[in-house]
PDB file of C-alpha atoms and ligand atoms in Angstrom:
ATOM      1  CA  MET A 106       0.427   0.115   0.090  1.00  0.00           C
ATOM      2  CA  GLY A 107       1.193   3.295  -0.725  1.00  0.00           C
ATOM      3  CA  LEU A 108       2.216   5.954   1.396  1.00  0.00           C
ATOM      4  CA  LYS A 109      -0.011   9.153   2.519  1.00  0.00           C
ATOM      5  CA  LEU A 110       3.144  11.418   2.956  1.00  0.00           C
ATOM      6  CA  GLY A 111       3.154  14.583   4.935  1.00  0.00           C
ATOM      7  CA  VAL A 112       6.144  16.446   4.209  1.00  0.00           C
ATOM      8  CA  ILE A 113       7.293  19.203   6.652  1.00  0.00           C
ATOM      9  CA  ALA A 114       9.931  21.872   5.590  1.00  0.00           C
ATOM     10  CA  SER A 115      10.840  25.327   6.897  1.00  0.00           C
ATOM     11  CA  GLY A 116      12.951  26.243   3.706  1.00  0.00           C
ATOM     12  CA  SER A 117      13.987  25.974   0.027  1.00  0.00           C
ATOM     13  CA  GLY A 118      12.362  22.327  -0.054  1.00  0.00           C
ATOM     14  CA  SER A 119      14.879  20.574  -2.604  1.00  0.00           C
ATOM     15  CA  ASN A 120      14.579  17.497  -0.737  1.00  0.00           C
ATOM     16  CA  LEU A 121      10.892  17.710  -0.813  1.00  0.00           C
ATOM     17  CA  GLN A 122      11.211  18.435  -4.646  1.00  0.00           C
ATOM     18  CA  SER A 123      12.975  14.812  -5.002  1.00  0.00           C
ATOM     19  CA  ILE A 124      10.350  13.342  -3.199  1.00  0.00           C
ATOM     20  CA  ILE A 125       7.630  14.862  -5.500  1.00  0.00           C
ATOM     21  CA  ASN A 126       9.608  13.908  -8.710  1.00  0.00           C
ATOM     22  CA  ALA A 127      10.298  10.341  -7.275  1.00  0.00           C
ATOM     23  CA  VAL A 128       6.207  10.166  -6.575  1.00  0.00           C
ATOM     24  CA  LYS A 129       5.826  11.494 -10.316  1.00  0.00           C
ATOM     25  CA  GLU A 130       8.104   9.069 -11.867  1.00  0.00           C
ATOM     26  CA  GLY A 131       7.027   6.288 -10.322  1.00  0.00           C
ATOM     27  CA  ARG A 132       9.949   5.364  -7.937  1.00  0.00           C
ATOM     28  CA  LEU A 133       8.063   6.077  -4.701  1.00  0.00           C
ATOM     29  CA  ASP A 134       5.008   4.210  -4.459  1.00  0.00           C
ATOM     30  CA  GLY A 135       2.372   6.880  -2.522  1.00  0.00           C
ATOM     31  CA  GLU A 136       1.417  10.270  -2.804  1.00  0.00           C
ATOM     32  CA  ILE A 137       2.373  13.790  -1.092  1.00  0.00           C
ATOM     33  CA  ALA A 138      -1.093  14.564   0.984  1.00  0.00           C
ATOM     34  CA  VAL A 139      -0.123  17.725   2.278  1.00  0.00           C
ATOM     35  CA  ILE A 140       3.151  19.775   2.783  1.00  0.00           C
ATOM     36  CA  LEU A 141       3.376  21.478   5.736  1.00  0.00           C
ATOM     37  CA  SER A 142       5.537  24.497   7.110  1.00  0.00           C
ATOM     38  CA  ASP A 143       6.023  26.970  10.113  1.00  0.00           C
ATOM     39  CA  ASN A 144       7.435  29.682   7.847  1.00  0.00           C
ATOM     40  CA  PRO A 145       4.888  31.109   5.466  1.00  0.00           C
ATOM     41  CA  GLU A 146       7.785  32.381   3.314  1.00  0.00           C
ATOM     42  CA  ALA A 147       9.161  28.574   2.573  1.00  0.00           C
ATOM     43  CA  TYR A 148       9.858  28.175  -0.938  1.00  0.00           C
ATOM     44  CA  ALA A 149       8.894  24.585  -0.115  1.00  0.00           C
ATOM     45  CA  LEU A 150       5.030  25.750  -0.114  1.00  0.00           C
ATOM     46  CA  GLU A 151       5.620  27.393  -3.789  1.00  0.00           C
ATOM     47  CA  ARG A 152       7.041  24.082  -4.821  1.00  0.00           C
ATOM     48  CA  GLY A 153       3.904  22.214  -3.336  1.00  0.00           C
ATOM     49  CA  LYS A 154       1.556  25.023  -5.285  1.00  0.00           C
ATOM     50  CA  LEU A 155       3.438  24.203  -8.412  1.00  0.00           C
ATOM     51  CA  SER A 156       2.856  20.642  -8.305  1.00  0.00           C
ATOM     52  CA  GLY A 157      -0.765  20.957  -7.211  1.00  0.00           C
ATOM     53  CA  ILE A 158      -0.284  19.506  -3.464  1.00  0.00           C
ATOM     54  CA  ALA A 159      -2.140  21.041  -0.278  1.00  0.00           C
ATOM     55  CA  THR A 160      -0.163  23.148   1.944  1.00  0.00           C
ATOM     56  CA  GLU A 161      -0.779  24.171   5.366  1.00  0.00           C
ATOM     57  CA  VAL A 162       1.324  26.733   7.235  1.00  0.00           C
ATOM     58  CA  VAL A 163       1.481  26.235  11.457  1.00  0.00           C
ATOM     59  CA  GLU A 164       3.606  29.190  12.674  1.00  0.00           C
ATOM     60  CA  LEU A 165       5.273  28.921  15.909  1.00  0.00           C
ATOM     61  CA  ASP A 166       3.423  30.975  18.673  1.00  0.00           C
ATOM     62  CA  ARG A 167       6.144  32.114  20.854  1.00  0.00           C
ATOM     63  CA  ASP A 168       3.727  32.300  23.831  1.00  0.00           C
ATOM     64  CA  SER A 169       2.781  28.742  23.609  1.00  0.00           C
ATOM     65  CA  THR A 170       4.436  25.252  24.342  1.00  0.00           C
ATOM     66  CA  ARG A 171       6.157  23.094  21.621  1.00  0.00           C
ATOM     67  CA  GLU A 172       3.727  20.638  22.601  1.00  0.00           C
ATOM     68  CA  ALA A 173       0.900  22.667  21.938  1.00  0.00           C
ATOM     69  CA  HIS A 174       2.628  23.614  18.356  1.00  0.00           C
ATOM     70  CA  ASP A 175       2.871  20.203  17.530  1.00  0.00           C
ATOM     71  CA  GLU A 176      -0.809  19.473  18.582  1.00  0.00           C
ATOM     72  CA  LYS A 177      -1.801  21.891  15.625  1.00  0.00           C
ATOM     73  CA  VAL A 178       0.388  20.247  13.569  1.00  0.00           C
ATOM     74  CA  VAL A 179      -1.012  16.871  14.034  1.00  0.00           C
ATOM     75  CA  ALA A 180      -4.175  17.934  13.692  1.00  0.00           C
ATOM     76  CA  ALA A 181      -3.297  19.477  10.073  1.00  0.00           C
ATOM     77  CA  LEU A 182      -1.504  16.460   9.013  1.00  0.00           C
ATOM     78  CA  LYS A 183      -4.485  14.256  10.324  1.00  0.00           C
ATOM     79  CA  LYS A 184      -6.958  16.429   8.472  1.00  0.00           C
ATOM     80  CA  HIS A 185      -5.214  15.437   5.044  1.00  0.00           C
ATOM     81  CA  GLY A 186      -5.185  11.327   5.951  1.00  0.00           C
ATOM     82  CA  VAL A 187      -1.290  11.478   6.446  1.00  0.00           C
ATOM     83  CA  ASP A 188       0.426   8.276   7.516  1.00  0.00           C
ATOM     84  CA  THR A 189       3.951   8.831   7.203  1.00  0.00           C
ATOM     85  CA  VAL A 190       5.701  12.106   8.012  1.00  0.00           C
ATOM     86  CA  ALA A 191       8.837  13.341   6.174  1.00  0.00           C
ATOM     87  CA  LEU A 192      10.853  16.094   7.906  1.00  0.00           C
ATOM     88  CA  ALA A 193      12.851  17.991   5.188  1.00  0.00           C
ATOM     89  CA  GLY A 194      14.775  20.828   6.380  1.00  0.00           C
ATOM     90  CA  TYR A 195      12.414  21.391   9.160  1.00  0.00           C
ATOM     91  CA  LEU A 196      14.100  23.535  11.739  1.00  0.00           C
ATOM     92  CA  LEU A 197      12.097  22.827  14.749  1.00  0.00           C
ATOM     93  CA  MET A 198      12.375  19.727  17.066  1.00  0.00           C
ATOM     94  CA  VAL A 199       9.595  17.885  17.289  1.00  0.00           C
ATOM     95  CA  THR A 200       8.031  16.403  20.484  1.00  0.00           C
ATOM     96  CA  PRO A 201       6.526  13.438  21.485  1.00  0.00           C
ATOM     97  CA  VAL A 202       2.758  14.754  20.577  1.00  0.00           C
ATOM     98  CA  LEU A 203       3.994  14.374  16.962  1.00  0.00           C
ATOM     99  CA  LEU A 204       5.982  11.201  17.385  1.00  0.00           C
ATOM    100  CA  ASP A 205       3.325   9.377  19.452  1.00  0.00           C
ATOM    101  CA  ALA A 206       0.858  10.414  16.603  1.00  0.00           C
ATOM    102  CA  PHE A 207       2.687   8.619  14.059  1.00  0.00           C
ATOM    103  CA  PRO A 208       4.673   6.049  15.512  1.00  0.00           C
ATOM    104  CA  LEU A 209       7.362   4.830  13.923  1.00  0.00           C
ATOM    105  CA  ARG A 210       6.468   6.525  11.069  1.00  0.00           C
ATOM    106  CA  VAL A 211       8.464  10.211  11.292  1.00  0.00           C
ATOM    107  CA  ILE A 212      11.530  10.004   9.174  1.00  0.00           C
ATOM    108  CA  ASN A 213      14.368  12.738   8.522  1.00  0.00           C
ATOM    109  CA  ILE A 214      17.329  13.444   6.289  1.00  0.00           C
ATOM    110  CA  HIS A 215      20.437  15.003   8.052  1.00  0.00           C
ATOM    111  CA  PRO A 216      23.547  16.394   5.721  1.00  0.00           C
ATOM    112  CA  ALA A 217      26.178  14.246   8.113  1.00  0.00           C
ATOM    113  CA  LEU A 218      27.220  10.905   8.654  1.00  0.00           C
ATOM    114  CA  LEU A 219      25.238  10.199  11.866  1.00  0.00           C
ATOM    115  CA  PRO A 220      25.860  10.181  14.706  1.00  0.00           C
ATOM    116  CA  SER A 221      29.098  12.265  13.924  1.00  0.00           C
ATOM    117  CA  PHE A 222      27.990  16.097  13.708  1.00  0.00           C
ATOM    118  CA  PRO A 223      24.428  16.378  14.932  1.00  0.00           C
ATOM    119  CA  GLY A 224      22.598  19.652  14.894  1.00  0.00           C
ATOM    120  CA  THR A 225      23.172  22.500  12.464  1.00  0.00           C
ATOM    121  CA  GLY A 226      26.072  23.906  10.689  1.00  0.00           C
ATOM    122  CA  VAL A 227      27.489  20.295  10.169  1.00  0.00           C
ATOM    123  CA  GLN A 228      29.124  20.606   6.698  1.00  0.00           C
ATOM    124  CA  GLN A 229      31.541  23.250   8.596  1.00  0.00           C
ATOM    125  CA  ASP A 230      31.692  21.186  11.387  1.00  0.00           C
ATOM    126  CA  ALA A 231      33.046  17.967   9.453  1.00  0.00           C
ATOM    127  CA  ILE A 232      35.609  20.300   7.727  1.00  0.00           C
ATOM    128  CA  ASP A 233      36.879  21.866  10.888  1.00  0.00           C
ATOM    129  CA  HIS A 234      37.207  18.438  12.337  1.00  0.00           C
ATOM    130  CA  GLY A 235      39.483  17.455   9.357  1.00  0.00           C
ATOM    131  CA  ALA A 236      37.225  14.531   8.303  1.00  0.00           C
ATOM    132  CA  LYS A 237      38.066  12.970   5.170  1.00  0.00           C
ATOM    133  CA  PHE A 238      34.204  12.001   4.188  1.00  0.00           C
ATOM    134  CA  SER A 239      31.165  13.222   5.068  1.00  0.00           C
ATOM    135  CA  GLY A 240      27.562  12.436   3.636  1.00  0.00           C
ATOM    136  CA  CYS A 241      23.809  12.356   4.535  1.00  0.00           C
ATOM    137  CA  THR A 242      21.690  10.070   6.759  1.00  0.00           C
ATOM    138  CA  VAL A 243      18.071   9.090   6.504  1.00  0.00           C
ATOM    139  CA  HIS A 244      16.981   7.958   9.981  1.00  0.00           C
ATOM    140  CA  PHE A 245      13.727   7.633  11.645  1.00  0.00           C
ATOM    141  CA  VAL A 246      13.296  10.382  14.428  1.00  0.00           C
ATOM    142  CA  ASP A 247      12.920   9.842  18.178  1.00  0.00           C
ATOM    143  CA  GLU A 248      13.011  12.358  20.782  1.00  0.00           C
ATOM    144  CA  GLY A 249      16.444  13.230  20.600  1.00  0.00           C
ATOM    145  CA  MET A 250      18.701  15.369  18.380  1.00  0.00           C
ATOM    146  CA  ASP A 251      19.369  13.538  15.149  1.00  0.00           C
ATOM    147  CA  THR A 252      19.512  10.144  17.137  1.00  0.00           C
ATOM    148  CA  GLY A 253      17.023   7.671  15.645  1.00  0.00           C
ATOM    149  CA  PRO A 254      17.637   4.511  14.173  1.00  0.00           C
ATOM    150  CA  ILE A 255      19.474   4.828  10.700  1.00  0.00           C
ATOM    151  CA  ILE A 256      18.074   3.723   7.348  1.00  0.00           C
ATOM    152  CA  ILE A 257      20.133   4.892   4.682  1.00  0.00           C
ATOM    153  CA  GLN A 258      23.540   6.749   4.434  1.00  0.00           C
ATOM    154  CA  ALA A 259      25.319   8.320   1.751  1.00  0.00           C
ATOM    155  CA  VAL A 260      29.071   9.245   1.694  1.00  0.00           C
ATOM    156  CA  VAL A 261      30.878  11.794   0.005  1.00  0.00           C
ATOM    157  CA  PRO A 262      34.678  12.841   0.081  1.00  0.00           C
ATOM    158  CA  ILE A 263      35.688  15.978   1.597  1.00  0.00           C
ATOM    159  CA  ARG A 264      38.282  17.918  -0.497  1.00  0.00           C
ATOM    160  CA  ASP A 265      40.990  20.073   0.972  1.00  0.00           C
ATOM    161  CA  ASP A 266      39.483  23.027  -0.691  1.00  0.00           C
ATOM    162  CA  ASP A 267      35.928  22.551   0.159  1.00  0.00           C
ATOM    163  CA  THR A 268      33.821  25.166   1.873  1.00  0.00           C
ATOM    164  CA  ALA A 269      30.761  24.414   3.872  1.00  0.00           C
ATOM    165  CA  LYS A 270      28.923  25.528   0.489  1.00  0.00           C
ATOM    166  CA  THR A 271      30.663  23.350  -1.865  1.00  0.00           C
ATOM    167  CA  LEU A 272      30.572  20.177   0.548  1.00  0.00           C
ATOM    168  CA  GLY A 273      27.083  20.978   1.216  1.00  0.00           C
ATOM    169  CA  ALA A 274      25.991  20.851  -2.198  1.00  0.00           C
ATOM    170  CA  ARG A 275      27.867  17.803  -3.084  1.00  0.00           C
ATOM    171  CA  ILE A 276      26.064  16.230   0.203  1.00  0.00           C
ATOM    172  CA  LEU A 277      22.709  17.640  -1.091  1.00  0.00           C
ATOM    173  CA  ARG A 278      23.003  15.659  -4.277  1.00  0.00           C
ATOM    174  CA  GLU A 279      22.983  12.408  -2.504  1.00  0.00           C
ATOM    175  CA  GLU A 280      20.454  13.340  -0.198  1.00  0.00           C
ATOM    176  CA  HIS A 281      18.090  13.550  -2.957  1.00  0.00           C
ATOM    177  CA  ARG A 282      18.895  10.148  -3.946  1.00  0.00           C
ATOM    178  CA  ILE A 283      18.708   8.553  -0.631  1.00  0.00           C
ATOM    179  CA  TYR A 284      15.630  10.112   0.833  1.00  0.00           C
ATOM    180  CA  PRO A 285      13.071   9.009  -1.883  1.00  0.00           C
ATOM    181  CA  GLN A 286      14.709   5.518  -1.859  1.00  0.00           C
ATOM    182  CA  ALA A 287      14.507   5.205   2.033  1.00  0.00           C
ATOM    183  CA  LEU A 288      10.626   6.096   1.859  1.00  0.00           C
ATOM    184  CA  GLN A 289      10.111   3.672  -1.026  1.00  0.00           C
ATOM    185  CA  TYR A 290      12.040   0.907   1.261  1.00  0.00           C
ATOM    186  CA  LEU A 291       9.294   2.121   4.035  1.00  0.00           C
ATOM    187  CA  ALA A 292       6.511   1.914   1.382  1.00  0.00           C
ATOM    188  CA  GLU A 293       7.481  -1.784   0.266  1.00  0.00           C
ATOM    189  CA  GLY A 294       7.400  -2.583   4.137  1.00  0.00           C
ATOM    190  CA  ARG A 295      11.003  -3.824   4.145  1.00  0.00           C
ATOM    191  CA  LEU A 296      12.286  -2.007   6.946  1.00  0.00           C
ATOM    192  CA  LYS A 297      12.323  -3.648  10.256  1.00  0.00           C
ATOM    193  CA  ILE A 298      13.856  -2.023  13.621  1.00  0.00           C
ATOM    194  CA  VAL A 299      15.872  -4.458  15.533  1.00  0.00           C
ATOM    195  CA  GLY A 300      17.023  -2.504  18.529  1.00  0.00           C
ATOM    196  CA  ARG A 301      18.970   0.383  17.050  1.00  0.00           C
ATOM    197  CA  ARG A 302      19.562  -1.141  13.861  1.00  0.00           C
ATOM    198  CA  VAL A 303      17.002  -0.944  10.678  1.00  0.00           C
ATOM    199  CA  VAL A 304      17.275  -4.061   8.769  1.00  0.00           C
ATOM    200  CA  LEU A 305      16.414  -4.123   5.074  1.00  0.00           C
ATOM    201  CA  ASP A 306      14.535  -7.258   4.197  1.00  0.00           C
ATOM    202  CA  PRO A 307      15.754  -8.847   1.703  1.00  0.00           C
ATOM    203  CA  GLN A 308      18.968  -6.840   2.502  1.00  0.00           C
ATOM    204  CA  SER A 309      20.961  -5.163  -0.433  1.00  0.00           C
ATOM    205  CA  PRO A 310      24.649  -4.424   0.935  1.00  0.00           C
ATOM    206  CA  ALA A 311      26.836  -1.702  -0.478  1.00  0.00           C
ATOM    207  CA  SER A 312      29.974  -3.351  -1.878  1.00  0.00           C
ATOM    208  CA  GLY A 313      33.486  -1.639  -2.072  1.00  0.00           C
ATOM    209  CA  THR A 314      35.722   0.339   0.569  1.00  0.00           C
ATOM    210  CA  LEU A 315      36.269   4.090   0.171  1.00  0.00           C
ATOM    211  CA  HIS A 316      39.683   5.681   0.944  1.00  0.00           C
ATOM    212  CA  ASN A 317      40.225   9.351   0.919  1.00  0.00           C
ATOM    213  CA  PRO A 318      43.006  10.213   0.136  1.00  0.00           C
ATOM    214  CA  ALA A 319      43.505   7.323  -2.479  1.00  0.00           C
ATOM    215  CA  VAL A 320      45.581   4.518  -1.193  1.00  0.00           C
ATOM    216  CA  SER A 321      47.992   2.867  -3.797  1.00  0.00           C
ATOM    217  CA  SER A 322      48.048  -0.864  -2.896  1.00  0.00           C
TER     218      SER A 322
HETATM  219  C1  LIG B 430      19.039  19.528   3.972  1.00  0.00           C
HETATM  220  O1  LIG B 430      20.750  19.857   3.990  1.00  0.00           O
HETATM  221  C2  LIG B 430      18.997  18.530   5.090  1.00  0.00           C
HETATM  222  O2  LIG B 430      19.687  17.368   5.086  1.00  0.00           O
HETATM  223  C3  LIG B 430      18.602  19.312   6.230  1.00  0.00           C
HETATM  224  O3  LIG B 430      17.869  20.629   6.187  1.00  0.00           O
HETATM  225  C4  LIG B 430      18.664  20.836   4.619  1.00  0.00           C
HETATM  226  C5  LIG B 430      17.347  20.993   3.765  1.00  0.00           C
HETATM  227  O4  LIG B 430      17.353  21.612   2.361  1.00  0.00           O
HETATM  228  N1  LIG B 430      17.831  18.514   7.064  1.00  0.00           N
HETATM  229  P1  LIG B 430      16.226  21.561   1.299  1.00  0.00           P
HETATM  230  O5  LIG B 430      15.335  22.585   2.040  1.00  0.00           O
HETATM  231  O6  LIG B 430      15.280  20.419   1.204  1.00  0.00           O
HETATM  232  O7  LIG B 430      16.819  22.116   0.375  1.00  0.00           O
END
């Protein structure tokens, strides 16, 4: 059965676009029932309108709690029949109110190889640390900051002349590949959570080892 997705984005929504494209091209079994943002100016909302997808704005009310905010978010998602929530550049931490409404159905993408470099500004963090690789991670969301069980990761090399911008662009290209794929695995019912591990059934392991810089023998 296909997913009924609610995509939540605060900004440009290029990951949202990769999901829209995957649905349109038949690579992702499901539909985007609604695009929700806390930011009325988010270009993600425009992308939704351009594709004829329903949009909702739930702005953060500084005088109310984050739980009260998430109650409004859950109501908006349920109104559109959402069964799976994809966070795509959502800048707010979610609370148990949202997680309990969609148990094991809230997914996020993060522009680093978790558990290294959680949080924000992580492209620069990876460069500053001197890491030779970074990448991106699609994971189930739990109550922690970028701590939930990992579904797929993609690795990209860090070059000596990289800036946060050049590295971020290289990572983003891979984000656009792994996010729709992770959602498709979920749609196919192939993801089993065993403790902290997400097992893909049947498995489809990566082959090959990466070195950076190159190794001559
Ligand atoms: C991406 O780098 C994603 O990993 C992070 O926020 C950024 C969103 O970019 N969570 P976009 O709005 O999808 O272009």
